[in-house]
Coordinates of C-alpha atoms in Angstrom, one line a residue:
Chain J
X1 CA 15.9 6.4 7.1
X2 CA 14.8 3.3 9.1
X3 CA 16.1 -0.1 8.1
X4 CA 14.4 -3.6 7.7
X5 CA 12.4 -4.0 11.0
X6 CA 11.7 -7.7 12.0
X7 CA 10.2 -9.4 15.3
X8 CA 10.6 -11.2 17.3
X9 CA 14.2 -11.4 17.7
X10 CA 14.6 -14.3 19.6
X11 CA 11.9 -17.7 19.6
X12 CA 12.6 -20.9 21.2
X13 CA 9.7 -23.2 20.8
X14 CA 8.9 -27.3 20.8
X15 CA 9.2 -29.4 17.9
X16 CA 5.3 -29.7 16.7
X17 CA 4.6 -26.0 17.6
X18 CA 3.6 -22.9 15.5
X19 CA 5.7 -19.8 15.1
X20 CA 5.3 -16.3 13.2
X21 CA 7.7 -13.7 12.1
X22 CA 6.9 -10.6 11.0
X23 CA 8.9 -7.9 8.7
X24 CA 8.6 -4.8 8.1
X25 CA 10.6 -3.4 4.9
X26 CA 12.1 0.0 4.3
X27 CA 9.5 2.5 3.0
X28 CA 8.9 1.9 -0.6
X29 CA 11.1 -1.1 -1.5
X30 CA 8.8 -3.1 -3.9
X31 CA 10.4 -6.7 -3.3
X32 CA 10.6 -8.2 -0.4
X33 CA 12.8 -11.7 0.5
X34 CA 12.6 -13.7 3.3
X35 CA 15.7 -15.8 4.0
X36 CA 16.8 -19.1 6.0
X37 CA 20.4 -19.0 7.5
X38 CA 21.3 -22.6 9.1
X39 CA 24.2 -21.9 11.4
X40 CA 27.9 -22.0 9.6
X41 CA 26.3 -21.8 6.4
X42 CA 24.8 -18.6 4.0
X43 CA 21.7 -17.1 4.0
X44 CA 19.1 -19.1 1.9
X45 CA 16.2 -17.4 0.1
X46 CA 12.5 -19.1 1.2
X47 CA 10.7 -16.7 -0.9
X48 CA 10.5 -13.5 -2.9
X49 CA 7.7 -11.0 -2.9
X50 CA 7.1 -8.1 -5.6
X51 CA 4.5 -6.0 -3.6
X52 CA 1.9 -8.7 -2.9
X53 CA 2.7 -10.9 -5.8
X54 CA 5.1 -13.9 -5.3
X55 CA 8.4 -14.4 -7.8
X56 CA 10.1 -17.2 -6.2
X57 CA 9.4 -19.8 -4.0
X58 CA 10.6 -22.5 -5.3
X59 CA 12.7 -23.6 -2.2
X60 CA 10.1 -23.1 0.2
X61 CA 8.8 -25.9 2.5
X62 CA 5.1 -25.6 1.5
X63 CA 4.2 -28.5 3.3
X64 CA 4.9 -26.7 6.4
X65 CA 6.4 -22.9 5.9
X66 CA 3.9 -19.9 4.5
X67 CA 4.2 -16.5 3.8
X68 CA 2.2 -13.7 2.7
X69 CA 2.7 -9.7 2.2
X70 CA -1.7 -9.1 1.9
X71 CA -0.9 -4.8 1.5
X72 CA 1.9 -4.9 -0.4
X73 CA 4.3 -3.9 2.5
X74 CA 4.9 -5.9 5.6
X75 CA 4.7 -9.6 5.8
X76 CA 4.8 -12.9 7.6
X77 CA 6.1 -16.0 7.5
X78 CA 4.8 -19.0 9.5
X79 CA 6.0 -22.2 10.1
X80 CA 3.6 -25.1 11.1
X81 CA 4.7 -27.7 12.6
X82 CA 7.8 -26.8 13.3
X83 CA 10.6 -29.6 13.0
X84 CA 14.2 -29.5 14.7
X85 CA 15.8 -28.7 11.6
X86 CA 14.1 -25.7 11.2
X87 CA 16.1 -24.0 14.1
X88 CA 17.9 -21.4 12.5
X89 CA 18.3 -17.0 11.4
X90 CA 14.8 -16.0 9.7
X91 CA 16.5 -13.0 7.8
X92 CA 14.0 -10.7 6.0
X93 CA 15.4 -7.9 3.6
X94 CA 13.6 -5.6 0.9
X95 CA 14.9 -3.8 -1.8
X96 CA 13.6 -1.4 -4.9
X97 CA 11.8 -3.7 -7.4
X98 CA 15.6 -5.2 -7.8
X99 CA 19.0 -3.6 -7.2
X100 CA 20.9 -3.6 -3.7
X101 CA 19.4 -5.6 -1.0
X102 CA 19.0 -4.4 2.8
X103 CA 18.5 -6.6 5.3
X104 CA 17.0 -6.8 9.0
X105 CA 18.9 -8.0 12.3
X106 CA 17.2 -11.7 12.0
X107 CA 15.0 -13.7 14.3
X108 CA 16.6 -16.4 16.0
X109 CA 14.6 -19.4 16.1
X110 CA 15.3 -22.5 18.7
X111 CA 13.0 -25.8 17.9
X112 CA 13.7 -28.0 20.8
Chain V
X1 CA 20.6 -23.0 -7.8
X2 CA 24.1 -21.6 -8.7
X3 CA 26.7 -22.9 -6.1
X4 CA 29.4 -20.5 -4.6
X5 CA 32.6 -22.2 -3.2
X6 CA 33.8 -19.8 -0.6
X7 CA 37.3 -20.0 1.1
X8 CA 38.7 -20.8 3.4
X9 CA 35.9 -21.5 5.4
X10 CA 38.0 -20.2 8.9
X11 CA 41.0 -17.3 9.3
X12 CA 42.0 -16.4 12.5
X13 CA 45.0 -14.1 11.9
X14 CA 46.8 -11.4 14.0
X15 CA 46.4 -7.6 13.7
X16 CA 48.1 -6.1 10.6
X17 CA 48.5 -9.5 9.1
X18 CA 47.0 -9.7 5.3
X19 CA 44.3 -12.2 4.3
X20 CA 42.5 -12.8 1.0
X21 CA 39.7 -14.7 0.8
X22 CA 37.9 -16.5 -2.0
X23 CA 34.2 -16.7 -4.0
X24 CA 34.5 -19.3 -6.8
X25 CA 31.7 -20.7 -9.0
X26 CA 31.1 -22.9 -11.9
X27 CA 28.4 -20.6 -13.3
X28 CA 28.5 -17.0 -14.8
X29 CA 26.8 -14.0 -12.5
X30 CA 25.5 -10.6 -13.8
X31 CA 27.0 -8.8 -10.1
X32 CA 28.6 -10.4 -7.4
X33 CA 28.1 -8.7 -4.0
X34 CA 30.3 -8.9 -0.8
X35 CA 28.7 -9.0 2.8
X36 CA 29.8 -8.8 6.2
X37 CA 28.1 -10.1 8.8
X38 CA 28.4 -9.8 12.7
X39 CA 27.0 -11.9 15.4
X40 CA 23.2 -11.3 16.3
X41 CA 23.0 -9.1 13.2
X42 CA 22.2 -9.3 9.4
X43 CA 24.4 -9.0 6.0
X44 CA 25.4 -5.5 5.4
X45 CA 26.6 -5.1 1.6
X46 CA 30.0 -4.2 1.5
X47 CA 30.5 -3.4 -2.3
X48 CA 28.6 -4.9 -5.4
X49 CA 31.0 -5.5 -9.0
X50 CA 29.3 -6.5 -12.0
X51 CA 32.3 -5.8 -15.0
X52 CA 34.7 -8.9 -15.3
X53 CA 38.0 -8.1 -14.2
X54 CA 36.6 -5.3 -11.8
X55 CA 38.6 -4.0 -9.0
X56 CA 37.1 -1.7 -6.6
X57 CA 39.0 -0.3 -3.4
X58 CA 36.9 0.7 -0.1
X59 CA 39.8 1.3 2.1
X60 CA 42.0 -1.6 3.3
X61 CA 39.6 -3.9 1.6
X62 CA 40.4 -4.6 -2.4
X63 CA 37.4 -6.9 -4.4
X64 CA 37.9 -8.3 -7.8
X65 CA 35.8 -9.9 -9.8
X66 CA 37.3 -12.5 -12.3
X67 CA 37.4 -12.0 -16.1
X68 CA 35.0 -14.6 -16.2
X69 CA 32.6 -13.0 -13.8
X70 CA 32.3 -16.9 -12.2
X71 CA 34.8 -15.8 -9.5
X72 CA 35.8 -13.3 -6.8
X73 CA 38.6 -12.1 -4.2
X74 CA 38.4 -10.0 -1.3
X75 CA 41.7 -8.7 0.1
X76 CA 41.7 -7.4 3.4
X77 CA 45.5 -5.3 4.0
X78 CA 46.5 -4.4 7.4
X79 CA 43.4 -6.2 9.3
X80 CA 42.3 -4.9 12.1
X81 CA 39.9 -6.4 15.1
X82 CA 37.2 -4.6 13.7
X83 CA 37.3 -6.8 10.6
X84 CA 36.4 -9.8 12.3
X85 CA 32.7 -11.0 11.3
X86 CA 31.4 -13.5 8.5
X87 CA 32.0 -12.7 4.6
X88 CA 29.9 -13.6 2.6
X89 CA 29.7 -13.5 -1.1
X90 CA 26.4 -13.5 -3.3
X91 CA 26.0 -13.8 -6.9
X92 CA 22.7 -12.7 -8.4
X93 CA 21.6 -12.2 -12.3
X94 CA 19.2 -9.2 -12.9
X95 CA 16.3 -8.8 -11.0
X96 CA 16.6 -12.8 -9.0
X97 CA 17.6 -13.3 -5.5
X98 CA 20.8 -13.8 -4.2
X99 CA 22.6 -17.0 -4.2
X100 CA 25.1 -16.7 -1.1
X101 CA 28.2 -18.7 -0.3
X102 CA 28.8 -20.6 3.0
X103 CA 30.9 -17.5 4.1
X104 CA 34.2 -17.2 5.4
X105 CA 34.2 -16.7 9.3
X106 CA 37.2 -14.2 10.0
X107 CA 38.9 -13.4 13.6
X108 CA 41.1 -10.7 13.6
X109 CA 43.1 -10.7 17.3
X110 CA 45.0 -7.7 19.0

């Protein structure tokens, strides 16, 4: 069974810049999470999908971050303009609609 | 958000040596899950306890989960280099998103 796919794996852009990630979650996981891991600390959830509709998002950056999932499967999440702080693991995972997470390898993001 | 105290934050230990490491929180979880994470790569679940005073086993690694499902341990007997990565621990309740710990960078040498 494939896992969590997720690309890029690796994005170094300038402060003020755009950047998208994309995710693709195992084959019929309902909910899908997207996930902010600053280095030397735990993964942090941005947002929580349930097929297209969103349950959580309260600790996403709205002013800047945004994410959709239009089908029900794969999604994005776009940050605009990117600040320094925002240099960090962009970890996507999906599970059933709850139950035992699985997540991707990460995309690396560099804001110089 | 539910905060969860992880410790210590850093073990570097020889091989064979014995290390338990800590999840505590101030707030009450329906399952507690245990990750392990290696560099370039994302959390792989490592067991998942959701019964205070659980114990489960997965070979040399022992998890409990406190009576008061607020806290957790992870024993690690006879560690091996293959045992170094990040721990995590995440508490969830029923259907939300995980709330993850700072982690607990381990560095098992030959």
């Amino acid at each position: 069974e494939a896992g969590v796919a997720q690309s890029p794996r690796y994005k170094i852009i300038e402060k003020r810049q755009s950047v998208a990630f994309w995710c693709n979650p195992i084959s019929g996981h309902a909910t899908l999470y997207w996930y902010q891991q600053i280095l030397g600390q735990g993964p942090k959830l941005l947002i929580q999908f349930q097929n297209n509709g969103v349950v959580d998002d309260s600790q996403l950056p709205k002013d800047r971050f945004s994410a959709e999932r239009l089908k029900g499967v794969d999604s994005t999440l776009k940050i605009q303009p990117a600040k320094l702080e925002d240099s960090a693991v962009y970890l996507c995972a999906s599970s059933l609609i709850t139950g035992t997470q699985y997540f991707g390898p990460g995309t690396r993001l560099l804001v110089l | 958000t539910q905060l969860l105290e992880q410790s210590p934050q850093f073990l570097s230990i020889q091989e064979g040596e014995n290390l338990t490491v800590y999840c505590n929180s101030s707030s009450v979880f329906s399952s507690l899950q245990w990750y392990r994470q290696e560099p370039g790569e994302g959390p792989v679940l490592l067991v998942t306890v959701v019964t205070g005073g659980e114990v489960k086993k997965l070979k040399r690694l022992t998890f409990q989960f406190g009576d008061a499902r607020k806290d957790s341990s992870l024993h690690i007997t006879a560690a091996q280099p293959g045992d170094t990565g990040l721990y995590l621990c995440a508490g969830s309740n029923s259907g939300y998103a995980l709330n993850f710990g700072k982690g607990t960078s381990l560095l098992v040498t030959p």
